[in-house]
mmCIF file of C-alpha atoms and ligand atoms in Angstrom:
data_model
loop_
_atom_site.group_PDB
_atom_site.id
_atom_site.type_symbol
_atom_site.label_atom_id
_atom_site.label_comp_id
_atom_site.label_asym_id
_atom_site.label_seq_id
_atom_site.Cartn_x
_atom_site.Cartn_y
_atom_site.Cartn_z
ATOM 1 C CA MET A 1 -8.610 22.567 27.361
ATOM 2 C CA PRO A 2 -11.276 20.094 26.169
ATOM 3 C CA GLU A 3 -11.440 19.977 22.507
ATOM 4 C CA LEU A 4 -14.036 20.379 19.979
ATOM 5 C CA VAL A 5 -13.965 17.580 17.533
ATOM 6 C CA ASP A 6 -15.442 17.959 14.088
ATOM 7 C CA ASP A 7 -14.304 15.284 11.876
ATOM 8 C CA ALA A 8 -16.591 12.546 11.269
ATOM 9 C CA PRO A 9 -15.096 8.750 11.149
ATOM 10 C CA ALA A 10 -15.766 6.776 8.283
ATOM 11 C CA SER A 11 -17.241 4.022 10.594
ATOM 12 C CA ALA A 12 -18.256 3.779 13.949
ATOM 13 C CA LEU A 13 -19.566 1.098 16.565
ATOM 14 C CA ALA A 14 -21.590 1.920 19.455
ATOM 15 C CA VAL A 15 -21.965 -0.982 22.331
ATOM 16 C CA TYR A 16 -24.357 -0.088 24.952
ATOM 17 C CA ALA A 17 -25.941 -2.259 27.694
ATOM 18 C CA HIS A 18 -29.796 -1.101 27.250
ATOM 19 C CA PRO A 19 -31.854 -0.468 23.926
ATOM 20 C CA ASP A 20 -32.270 3.408 25.193
ATOM 21 C CA ASP A 21 -28.186 3.646 26.160
ATOM 22 C CA PRO A 22 -27.133 4.957 22.844
ATOM 23 C CA GLU A 23 -29.658 7.679 22.450
ATOM 24 C CA VAL A 24 -29.389 9.049 25.743
ATOM 25 C CA SER A 25 -25.519 8.781 25.686
ATOM 26 C CA CYS A 26 -24.337 9.698 22.234
ATOM 27 C CA GLY A 27 -27.407 10.406 20.076
ATOM 28 C CA GLY A 28 -26.210 13.727 18.792
ATOM 29 C CA THR A 29 -22.892 12.520 17.736
ATOM 30 C CA LEU A 30 -24.378 9.392 16.013
ATOM 31 C CA ALA A 31 -26.941 11.777 14.316
ATOM 32 C CA ARG A 32 -24.285 13.999 13.420
ATOM 33 C CA TRP A 33 -21.855 11.486 12.110
ATOM 34 C CA THR A 34 -24.437 9.719 10.006
ATOM 35 C CA ALA A 35 -25.555 12.844 8.367
ATOM 36 C CA ALA A 36 -21.554 13.585 7.511
ATOM 37 C CA GLY A 37 -21.332 9.837 5.905
ATOM 38 C CA THR A 38 -20.200 7.919 9.019
ATOM 39 C CA THR A 39 -21.442 4.236 8.741
ATOM 40 C CA VAL A 40 -22.978 3.531 12.301
ATOM 41 C CA THR A 41 -23.351 -0.043 13.690
ATOM 42 C CA VAL A 42 -25.046 -0.253 17.219
ATOM 43 C CA CYS A 43 -24.573 -3.280 19.512
ATOM 44 C CA ILE A 44 -27.140 -3.700 22.350
ATOM 45 C CA CYS A 45 -25.909 -6.295 25.129
ATOM 46 C CA ALA A 46 -28.895 -6.998 27.113
ATOM 47 C CA ASP A 47 -32.642 -7.099 26.448
ATOM 48 C CA GLY A 48 -33.847 -4.372 28.513
ATOM 49 C CA ASP A 49 -36.249 -6.911 30.246
ATOM 50 C CA LYS A 50 -36.214 -5.322 33.468
ATOM 51 C CA GLY A 51 -36.810 -1.786 32.372
ATOM 52 C CA SER A 52 -40.075 -1.496 34.370
ATOM 53 C CA LEU A 53 -40.898 -1.204 38.203
ATOM 54 C CA ASP A 54 -44.563 -2.740 37.506
ATOM 55 C CA PRO A 55 -44.205 -6.302 39.165
ATOM 56 C CA THR A 56 -46.902 -7.585 36.627
ATOM 57 C CA ALA A 57 -44.913 -6.285 33.593
ATOM 58 C CA ASP A 58 -44.517 -9.394 31.258
ATOM 59 C CA ARG A 59 -40.674 -9.300 30.549
ATOM 60 C CA SER A 60 -40.846 -11.150 27.175
ATOM 61 C CA ALA A 61 -43.376 -8.538 25.910
ATOM 62 C CA LEU A 62 -41.220 -5.711 27.151
ATOM 63 C CA THR A 63 -38.220 -7.356 25.373
ATOM 64 C CA ASP A 64 -40.199 -7.181 22.153
ATOM 65 C CA LEU A 65 -41.404 -3.778 22.581
ATOM 66 C CA ARG A 66 -37.915 -2.500 23.240
ATOM 67 C CA ARG A 67 -36.347 -3.835 20.204
ATOM 68 C CA VAL A 68 -39.201 -2.270 18.358
ATOM 69 C CA GLU A 69 -38.179 1.331 20.019
ATOM 70 C CA VAL A 70 -34.432 0.679 19.344
ATOM 71 C CA GLU A 71 -35.240 -0.114 15.685
ATOM 72 C CA ALA A 72 -37.319 3.165 15.491
ATOM 73 C CA ALA A 73 -34.659 5.296 16.969
ATOM 74 C CA GLY A 74 -31.861 3.757 14.947
ATOM 75 C CA ARG A 75 -33.850 4.866 11.820
ATOM 76 C CA VAL A 76 -34.061 8.674 13.433
ATOM 77 C CA LEU A 77 -30.335 8.729 13.735
ATOM 78 C CA GLY A 78 -29.315 6.853 10.462
ATOM 79 C CA VAL A 79 -28.014 3.423 12.073
ATOM 80 C CA ARG A 80 -27.191 1.075 9.473
ATOM 81 C CA ALA A 81 -27.506 -2.115 11.671
ATOM 82 C CA HIS A 82 -28.438 -3.233 15.033
ATOM 83 C CA HIS A 83 -26.698 -6.291 16.751
ATOM 84 C CA PHE A 84 -28.549 -7.546 19.885
ATOM 85 C CA LEU A 85 -26.464 -10.075 22.119
ATOM 86 C CA ARG A 86 -29.790 -11.151 24.202
ATOM 87 C CA TYR A 87 -28.463 -11.204 27.648
ATOM 88 C CA LEU A 88 -30.555 -10.671 30.471
ATOM 89 C CA ASP A 89 -30.318 -7.213 32.404
ATOM 90 C CA GLY A 90 -28.259 -7.862 35.359
ATOM 91 C CA ASP A 91 -26.517 -11.049 34.008
ATOM 92 C CA LEU A 92 -23.752 -9.418 32.022
ATOM 93 C CA GLU A 93 -20.156 -10.157 33.317
ATOM 94 C CA ASN A 94 -17.106 -8.805 31.726
ATOM 95 C CA ASP A 95 -15.896 -12.576 31.020
ATOM 96 C CA ALA A 96 -14.208 -14.132 27.939
ATOM 97 C CA GLY A 97 -17.679 -14.839 26.576
ATOM 98 C CA LEU A 98 -18.851 -11.235 26.539
ATOM 99 C CA ARG A 99 -15.446 -10.221 25.215
ATOM 100 C CA ARG A 100 -15.173 -12.867 22.347
ATOM 101 C CA ARG A 101 -18.783 -11.669 21.172
ATOM 102 C CA LEU A 102 -17.465 -7.899 20.997
ATOM 103 C CA VAL A 103 -14.247 -8.875 19.466
ATOM 104 C CA GLU A 104 -15.953 -10.762 16.949
ATOM 105 C CA LEU A 105 -18.137 -7.759 16.073
ATOM 106 C CA ILE A 106 -15.277 -5.423 15.933
ATOM 107 C CA ARG A 107 -13.528 -7.524 13.626
ATOM 108 C CA ALA A 108 -16.473 -8.106 11.398
ATOM 109 C CA THR A 109 -17.671 -4.557 11.193
ATOM 110 C CA ARG A 110 -14.076 -2.961 11.462
ATOM 111 C CA PRO A 111 -14.965 0.501 12.771
ATOM 112 C CA ALA A 112 -12.773 3.313 13.043
ATOM 113 C CA VAL A 113 -14.432 4.461 16.230
ATOM 114 C CA VAL A 114 -15.823 2.397 19.163
ATOM 115 C CA LEU A 115 -18.293 4.252 21.581
ATOM 116 C CA CYS A 116 -19.169 2.685 24.761
ATOM 117 C CA PRO A 117 -19.901 3.743 28.630
ATOM 118 C CA ASP A 118 -17.071 4.884 30.682
ATOM 119 C CA PRO A 119 -16.910 2.227 33.163
ATOM 120 C CA THR A 120 -14.873 4.131 35.986
ATOM 121 C CA ALA A 121 -18.075 6.564 36.250
ATOM 122 C CA VAL A 122 -19.753 5.017 39.200
ATOM 123 C CA PHE A 123 -21.295 8.271 41.406
ATOM 124 C CA PHE A 124 -23.302 10.805 39.875
ATOM 125 C CA GLY A 125 -23.782 13.385 42.425
ATOM 126 C CA GLN A 126 -25.621 12.200 45.602
ATOM 127 C CA HIS A 127 -28.412 10.529 43.932
ATOM 128 C CA TYR A 128 -27.544 8.366 41.190
ATOM 129 C CA ALA A 129 -24.937 5.394 40.883
ATOM 130 C CA ASN A 130 -24.241 4.201 37.288
ATOM 131 C CA HIS A 131 -26.058 1.015 36.324
ATOM 132 C CA ARG A 132 -24.047 -2.030 36.899
ATOM 133 C CA ASP A 133 -24.818 -3.286 33.152
ATOM 134 C CA HIS A 134 -23.462 -0.022 32.054
ATOM 135 C CA ARG A 135 -20.256 -0.209 33.736
ATOM 136 C CA VAL A 136 -19.812 -4.097 32.828
ATOM 137 C CA VAL A 137 -20.255 -3.318 29.207
ATOM 138 C CA GLY A 138 -17.604 -0.293 29.471
ATOM 139 C CA TRP A 139 -15.077 -2.759 30.977
ATOM 140 C CA ALA A 140 -15.808 -5.509 28.653
ATOM 141 C CA THR A 141 -15.611 -3.194 25.523
ATOM 142 C CA LEU A 142 -12.449 -1.442 26.660
ATOM 143 C CA ASP A 143 -10.775 -4.923 27.010
ATOM 144 C CA ALA A 144 -12.118 -6.022 23.755
ATOM 145 C CA VAL A 145 -10.962 -2.706 21.752
ATOM 146 C CA THR A 146 -7.456 -2.873 23.484
ATOM 147 C CA PRO A 147 -5.716 -5.231 23.532
ATOM 148 C CA ALA A 148 -7.965 -8.041 21.988
ATOM 149 C CA ALA A 149 -9.461 -7.114 18.658
ATOM 150 C CA GLY A 150 -6.277 -6.159 17.059
ATOM 151 C CA ASN A 151 -4.020 -9.143 18.365
ATOM 152 C CA PRO A 152 -4.306 -12.268 16.615
ATOM 153 C CA HIS A 153 -3.518 -14.262 19.483
ATOM 154 C CA TYR A 154 -6.836 -13.169 21.271
ATOM 155 C CA PHE A 155 -9.865 -15.229 20.123
ATOM 156 C CA PRO A 156 -7.999 -16.329 16.884
ATOM 157 C CA ASP A 157 -10.906 -18.187 15.441
ATOM 158 C CA ALA A 158 -13.155 -15.062 15.644
ATOM 159 C CA GLY A 159 -12.270 -13.020 12.665
ATOM 160 C CA SER A 160 -9.183 -11.249 11.399
ATOM 161 C CA PRO A 161 -7.573 -8.808 13.646
ATOM 162 C CA HIS A 162 -8.839 -5.137 13.881
ATOM 163 C CA GLN A 163 -7.641 -2.334 15.796
ATOM 164 C CA PRO A 164 -9.966 0.591 15.789
ATOM 165 C CA ALA A 165 -8.182 3.858 15.867
ATOM 166 C CA GLU A 166 -10.296 5.399 18.733
ATOM 167 C CA LEU A 167 -12.407 4.668 21.468
ATOM 168 C CA TYR A 168 -15.000 7.175 23.037
ATOM 169 C CA LEU A 169 -16.331 6.495 26.415
ATOM 170 C CA SER A 170 -19.409 8.352 26.879
ATOM 171 C CA GLY A 171 -21.228 9.041 30.315
ATOM 172 C CA THR A 172 -17.818 10.062 31.628
ATOM 173 C CA LEU A 173 -16.955 12.211 34.715
ATOM 174 C CA GLU A 174 -13.396 13.240 32.566
ATOM 175 C CA PRO A 175 -14.446 14.527 29.430
ATOM 176 C CA ASP A 176 -11.500 15.555 27.263
ATOM 177 C CA ILE A 177 -13.255 16.120 23.949
ATOM 178 C CA TRP A 178 -16.789 17.317 22.721
ATOM 179 C CA ILE A 179 -18.973 16.730 19.849
ATOM 180 C CA ASP A 180 -20.930 20.088 18.830
ATOM 181 C CA ILE A 181 -24.534 18.604 18.381
ATOM 182 C CA SER A 182 -26.325 22.027 18.183
ATOM 183 C CA ASP A 183 -27.557 21.053 14.578
ATOM 184 C CA VAL A 184 -29.088 17.638 15.690
ATOM 185 C CA ILE A 185 -30.307 18.328 18.809
ATOM 186 C CA GLU A 186 -33.772 17.930 17.829
ATOM 187 C CA ARG A 187 -32.710 14.515 16.443
ATOM 188 C CA LYS A 188 -31.551 13.295 19.524
ATOM 189 C CA ALA A 189 -34.652 14.252 21.323
ATOM 190 C CA GLN A 190 -36.735 12.420 18.482
ATOM 191 C CA ALA A 191 -34.625 9.400 19.083
ATOM 192 C CA VAL A 192 -34.797 9.245 22.858
ATOM 193 C CA ALA A 193 -38.709 9.878 22.482
ATOM 194 C CA CYS A 194 -38.791 6.378 20.507
ATOM 195 C CA HIS A 195 -38.192 4.935 23.860
ATOM 196 C CA GLY A 196 -41.758 5.207 25.068
ATOM 197 C CA SER A 197 -41.616 2.197 27.446
ATOM 198 C CA GLN A 198 -38.781 4.068 29.341
ATOM 199 C CA VAL A 199 -39.701 7.979 28.892
ATOM 200 C CA GLY A 200 -43.426 7.883 28.769
ATOM 201 C CA GLU A 201 -45.318 10.047 26.454
ATOM 202 C CA PRO A 202 -42.981 12.251 24.085
ATOM 203 C CA GLY A 203 -43.587 15.854 24.674
ATOM 204 C CA GLU A 204 -42.095 19.226 25.327
ATOM 205 C CA TRP A 205 -40.795 18.271 28.886
ATOM 206 C CA LEU A 206 -38.981 15.601 27.224
ATOM 207 C CA ARG A 207 -37.422 17.693 24.698
ATOM 208 C CA SER A 208 -36.447 20.227 27.488
ATOM 209 C CA VAL A 209 -34.546 17.566 29.374
ATOM 210 C CA VAL A 210 -32.813 16.549 26.573
ATOM 211 C CA ARG A 211 -31.890 19.954 25.811
ATOM 212 C CA GLN A 212 -30.862 20.819 29.231
ATOM 213 C CA ARG A 213 -28.251 17.963 29.533
ATOM 214 C CA ALA A 214 -26.603 18.773 26.316
ATOM 215 C CA GLU A 215 -26.484 22.691 27.405
ATOM 216 C CA ALA A 216 -24.578 21.655 30.281
ATOM 217 C CA GLY A 217 -22.170 20.042 27.865
ATOM 218 C CA GLY A 218 -22.396 22.766 25.673
ATOM 219 C CA GLN A 219 -21.442 25.436 28.366
ATOM 220 C CA LEU A 220 -18.337 23.490 29.291
ATOM 221 C CA ALA A 221 -17.319 23.150 25.308
ATOM 222 C CA GLY A 222 -18.048 26.684 24.191
ATOM 223 C CA VAL A 223 -20.913 25.709 22.098
ATOM 224 C CA ARG A 224 -25.003 25.724 22.350
ATOM 225 C CA TYR A 225 -25.443 21.565 22.682
ATOM 226 C CA ALA A 226 -22.619 19.183 23.154
ATOM 227 C CA GLU A 227 -21.787 15.633 24.078
ATOM 228 C CA GLY A 228 -18.656 15.001 25.992
ATOM 229 C CA PHE A 229 -16.479 11.937 26.141
ATOM 230 C CA ARG A 230 -13.135 10.822 27.247
ATOM 231 C CA ARG A 231 -11.404 9.802 24.233
ATOM 232 C CA LEU A 232 -8.653 7.165 23.685
ATOM 233 C CA ALA A 233 -6.465 7.330 20.719
ATOM 234 C CA PHE A 234 -4.444 4.258 19.807
ATOM 235 C CA GLY A 235 -0.890 4.366 17.976
ATOM 236 C CA GLU A 236 -0.416 7.947 18.514
HETATM 237 ZN ZN1 LIG B 1 -29.119 1.593 30.428
#
Protein backbone atom coordinates (compact mmCIF):
# COMPACT_ATOMS: atom_id res chain seq x y z
CA MET A 1 0.00 0.00 0.00
CA PRO A 2 1.54 3.35 -1.00
CA GLU A 3 2.41 5.57 1.91
CA LEU A 4 1.36 9.22 2.33
CA VAL A 5 4.30 11.21 3.66
CA ASP A 6 3.42 14.22 5.83
CA ASP A 7 6.76 15.32 7.22
CA ALA A 8 8.74 18.05 5.45
CA PRO A 9 12.54 17.70 5.46
CA ALA A 10 14.79 20.48 6.76
CA SER A 11 16.39 20.91 3.35
CA ALA A 12 15.98 19.59 -0.17
CA LEU A 13 17.84 19.76 -3.47
CA ALA A 14 15.85 19.22 -6.68
CA VAL A 15 18.00 18.27 -9.71
CA TYR A 16 16.30 18.41 -13.10
CA ALA A 17 17.25 18.71 -16.76
CA HIS A 18 15.16 21.60 -18.12
CA PRO A 19 13.88 24.84 -16.61
CA ASP A 20 10.23 23.72 -16.39
CA ASP A 21 10.91 20.18 -15.13
CA PRO A 22 10.86 20.82 -11.35
CA GLU A 23 7.47 22.56 -11.43
CA VAL A 24 5.88 19.88 -13.60
CA SER A 25 7.49 16.97 -11.72
CA CYS A 26 7.37 18.04 -8.08
CA GLY A 27 6.13 21.64 -7.89
CA GLY A 28 3.38 20.76 -5.41
CA THR A 29 5.79 18.96 -3.13
CA LEU A 30 8.28 21.85 -3.21
CA ALA A 31 5.49 24.37 -2.48
CA ARG A 32 4.22 22.29 0.41
CA TRP A 33 7.68 21.83 1.85
CA THR A 34 8.76 25.49 1.62
CA ALA A 35 5.50 26.47 3.36
CA ALA A 36 6.53 24.10 6.17
CA GLY A 37 9.99 25.69 6.41
CA THR A 38 12.11 23.46 4.14
CA THR A 39 15.07 25.19 2.48
CA VAL A 40 14.77 24.24 -1.19
CA THR A 41 17.56 24.57 -3.75
CA VAL A 42 16.94 23.80 -7.44
CA CYS A 43 19.59 22.71 -9.93
CA ILE A 44 18.80 22.99 -13.65
CA CYS A 45 21.34 21.06 -15.71
CA ALA A 46 20.52 22.17 -19.28
CA ASP A 47 19.58 25.52 -20.82
CA GLY A 48 16.28 24.48 -22.37
CA ASP A 49 17.73 25.99 -25.56
CA LYS A 50 15.91 23.47 -27.80
CA GLY A 51 12.52 23.94 -26.20
CA SER A 52 10.99 25.19 -29.46
CA LEU A 53 9.96 23.60 -32.74
CA ASP A 54 10.29 26.91 -34.59
CA PRO A 55 13.37 26.54 -36.87
CA THR A 56 13.95 30.32 -36.73
CA ALA A 57 13.92 30.45 -32.90
CA ASP A 58 16.94 32.24 -31.41
CA ARG A 59 18.33 29.63 -28.98
CA SER A 60 20.31 32.14 -26.98
CA ALA A 61 17.25 34.38 -26.49
CA LEU A 62 15.21 31.30 -25.56
CA THR A 63 17.82 30.37 -22.94
CA ASP A 64 17.61 33.87 -21.44
CA LEU A 65 13.81 33.82 -21.44
CA ARG A 66 13.70 30.40 -19.79
CA ARG A 67 16.06 31.61 -17.07
CA VAL A 68 13.61 34.43 -16.28
CA GLU A 69 10.71 31.94 -16.31
CA VAL A 70 12.38 29.49 -13.91
CA GLU A 71 13.25 32.26 -11.49
CA ALA A 72 9.64 33.51 -11.53
CA ALA A 73 8.41 29.95 -10.92
CA GLY A 74 10.92 29.58 -8.09
CA ARG A 75 9.50 32.67 -6.40
CA VAL A 76 6.00 31.15 -6.58
CA LEU A 77 7.27 27.94 -4.96
CA GLY A 78 9.50 29.63 -2.37
CA VAL A 79 12.77 28.22 -3.78
CA ARG A 80 15.81 29.62 -1.95
CA ALA A 81 18.34 29.42 -4.81
CA HIS A 82 18.83 28.12 -8.33
CA HIS A 83 22.01 26.63 -9.79
CA PHE A 84 22.37 26.46 -13.56
CA LEU A 85 24.90 23.96 -14.92
CA ARG A 86 24.55 25.39 -18.46
CA TYR A 87 24.74 22.22 -20.56
CA LEU A 88 22.99 22.42 -23.93
CA ASP A 89 19.83 20.34 -24.39
CA GLY A 90 20.76 16.91 -25.71
CA ASP A 91 24.44 17.24 -24.71
CA LEU A 92 24.11 15.82 -21.19
CA GLU A 93 26.02 12.61 -20.44
CA ASN A 94 26.19 10.69 -17.18
CA ASP A 95 29.97 11.11 -17.05
CA ALA A 96 32.47 11.99 -14.32
CA GLY A 97 32.19 15.70 -15.22
CA LEU A 98 28.44 15.90 -14.54
CA ARG A 99 28.66 13.64 -11.47
CA ARG A 100 31.42 15.81 -10.00
CA ARG A 101 29.31 18.95 -10.38
CA LEU A 102 26.34 17.25 -8.73
CA VAL A 103 28.48 15.86 -5.88
CA GLU A 104 29.95 19.33 -5.36
CA LEU A 105 26.46 20.83 -5.14
CA ILE A 106 25.18 18.11 -2.77
CA ARG A 107 28.18 18.62 -0.50
CA ALA A 108 27.82 22.42 -0.61
CA THR A 109 24.05 22.51 0.07
CA ARG A 110 23.93 19.39 2.31
CA PRO A 111 20.27 18.48 1.66
CA ALA A 112 18.34 15.92 3.71
CA VAL A 113 16.39 14.98 0.57
CA VAL A 114 17.40 15.00 -3.10
CA LEU A 115 14.71 14.91 -5.81
CA CYS A 116 15.35 13.94 -9.44
CA PRO A 117 13.69 12.12 -12.36
CA ASP A 118 13.33 8.34 -12.15
CA PRO A 119 15.74 7.27 -14.93
CA THR A 120 14.14 3.85 -15.28
CA ALA A 121 10.90 5.40 -16.60
CA VAL A 122 11.24 5.25 -20.39
CA PHE A 123 7.80 4.65 -21.92
CA PHE A 124 4.67 6.43 -20.74
CA GLY A 125 1.82 4.69 -22.54
CA GLN A 126 1.98 4.36 -26.31
CA HIS A 127 2.59 7.97 -27.23
CA TYR A 128 5.38 9.35 -25.07
CA ALA A 129 8.97 8.32 -24.40
CA ASN A 130 10.75 10.06 -21.54
CA HIS A 131 13.26 12.69 -22.77
CA ARG A 132 16.85 11.47 -22.85
CA ASP A 133 17.98 14.50 -20.81
CA HIS A 134 15.57 13.49 -18.02
CA ARG A 135 16.94 9.95 -17.97
CA VAL A 136 20.59 11.10 -18.04
CA VAL A 137 20.01 13.55 -15.17
CA GLY A 138 18.20 10.83 -13.22
CA TRP A 139 21.08 8.37 -13.57
CA ALA A 140 23.76 10.98 -12.84
CA THR A 141 21.92 12.22 -9.73
CA LEU A 142 21.33 8.68 -8.49
CA ASP A 143 25.03 7.93 -8.94
CA ALA A 144 26.01 11.21 -7.25
CA VAL A 145 23.75 10.53 -4.25
CA THR A 146 24.81 6.91 -3.87
CA PRO A 147 27.63 6.15 -3.44
CA ALA A 148 29.62 9.25 -4.40
CA ALA A 149 28.51 12.24 -2.26
CA GLY A 150 28.93 10.52 1.10
CA ASN A 151 32.19 8.76 0.27
CA PRO A 152 35.40 10.78 0.77
CA HIS A 153 37.22 8.79 -1.90
CA TYR A 154 34.92 10.06 -4.67
CA PHE A 155 35.93 13.53 -5.86
CA PRO A 156 38.00 14.22 -2.71
CA ASP A 157 38.55 17.87 -3.68
CA ALA A 158 34.80 18.55 -4.21
CA GLY A 159 33.82 19.37 -0.63
CA SER A 160 33.37 17.42 2.57
CA PRO A 161 31.28 14.24 2.21
CA HIS A 162 27.54 14.44 2.80
CA GLN A 163 25.04 11.58 2.50
CA PRO A 164 21.47 12.77 1.85
CA ALA A 165 19.05 10.70 3.93
CA GLU A 166 16.58 10.16 1.09
CA LEU A 167 16.23 10.28 -2.68
CA TYR A 168 12.81 11.02 -4.21
CA LEU A 169 12.45 9.91 -7.83
CA SER A 170 9.68 11.71 -9.71
CA GLY A 171 7.97 10.79 -12.97
CA THR A 172 8.20 7.20 -11.81
CA LEU A 173 6.20 4.26 -13.07
CA GLU A 174 6.54 2.66 -9.64
CA PRO A 175 5.56 5.21 -6.97
CA ASP A 176 5.77 3.93 -3.42
CA ILE A 177 5.12 7.19 -1.57
CA TRP A 178 2.75 10.11 -2.13
CA ILE A 179 2.71 13.74 -1.08
CA ASP A 180 -0.71 15.32 -0.60
CA ILE A 181 -0.62 18.58 -2.59
CA SER A 182 -4.32 19.44 -2.27
CA ASP A 183 -3.57 22.66 -0.36
CA VAL A 184 -0.99 23.89 -2.87
CA ILE A 185 -2.43 22.76 -6.21
CA GLU A 186 -3.08 26.35 -7.32
CA ARG A 187 0.50 27.33 -6.51
CA LYS A 188 1.76 24.41 -8.56
CA ALA A 189 -0.44 25.53 -11.47
CA GLN A 190 0.76 29.11 -11.05
CA ALA A 191 4.42 27.95 -11.08
CA VAL A 192 3.90 25.81 -14.21
CA ALA A 193 2.19 28.81 -15.85
CA CYS A 194 5.40 30.87 -15.39
CA HIS A 195 6.92 28.80 -18.22
CA GLY A 196 5.08 30.68 -20.95
CA SER A 197 7.62 29.67 -23.63
CA GLN A 198 6.58 26.05 -23.09
CA VAL A 199 2.94 26.16 -22.02
CA GLY A 200 1.68 29.25 -23.86
CA GLU A 201 -0.76 31.67 -22.33
CA PRO A 202 -1.69 30.72 -18.79
CA GLY A 203 -5.38 30.09 -18.41
CA GLU A 204 -8.06 27.79 -17.14
CA TRP A 205 -7.03 24.98 -19.52
CA LEU A 206 -3.54 24.88 -18.05
CA ARG A 207 -4.86 24.83 -14.50
CA SER A 208 -7.19 21.98 -15.45
CA VAL A 209 -4.31 19.95 -16.99
CA VAL A 210 -2.27 20.39 -13.81
CA ARG A 211 -5.28 19.45 -11.68
CA GLN A 212 -6.12 16.39 -13.81
CA ARG A 213 -2.61 14.95 -13.50
CA ALA A 214 -2.52 15.54 -9.76
CA GLU A 215 -6.00 14.07 -9.46
CA ALA A 216 -4.83 10.81 -11.04
CA GLY A 217 -2.12 10.62 -8.37
CA GLY A 218 -4.62 11.59 -5.71
CA GLN A 219 -6.90 8.70 -6.63
CA LEU A 220 -4.08 6.25 -6.01
CA ALA A 221 -3.07 7.99 -2.79
CA GLY A 222 -6.60 8.42 -1.40
CA VAL A 223 -6.52 12.25 -1.37
CA ARG A 224 -7.75 14.93 -3.78
CA TYR A 225 -4.40 15.84 -5.40
CA ALA A 226 -1.03 14.10 -5.00
CA GLU A 227 2.45 13.72 -6.45
CA GLY A 228 3.97 10.24 -6.35
CA PHE A 229 7.61 9.22 -5.99
CA ARG A 230 9.78 6.17 -5.73
CA ARG A 231 11.72 6.74 -2.53
CA LEU A 232 15.11 5.44 -1.49
CA ALA A 233 15.98 5.90 2.19
CA PHE A 234 19.63 5.39 3.06
CA GLY A 235 20.85 3.88 6.28
CA GLU A 236 17.52 2.33 7.28
ZN1 LIG B 1 12.27 18.43 -19.52
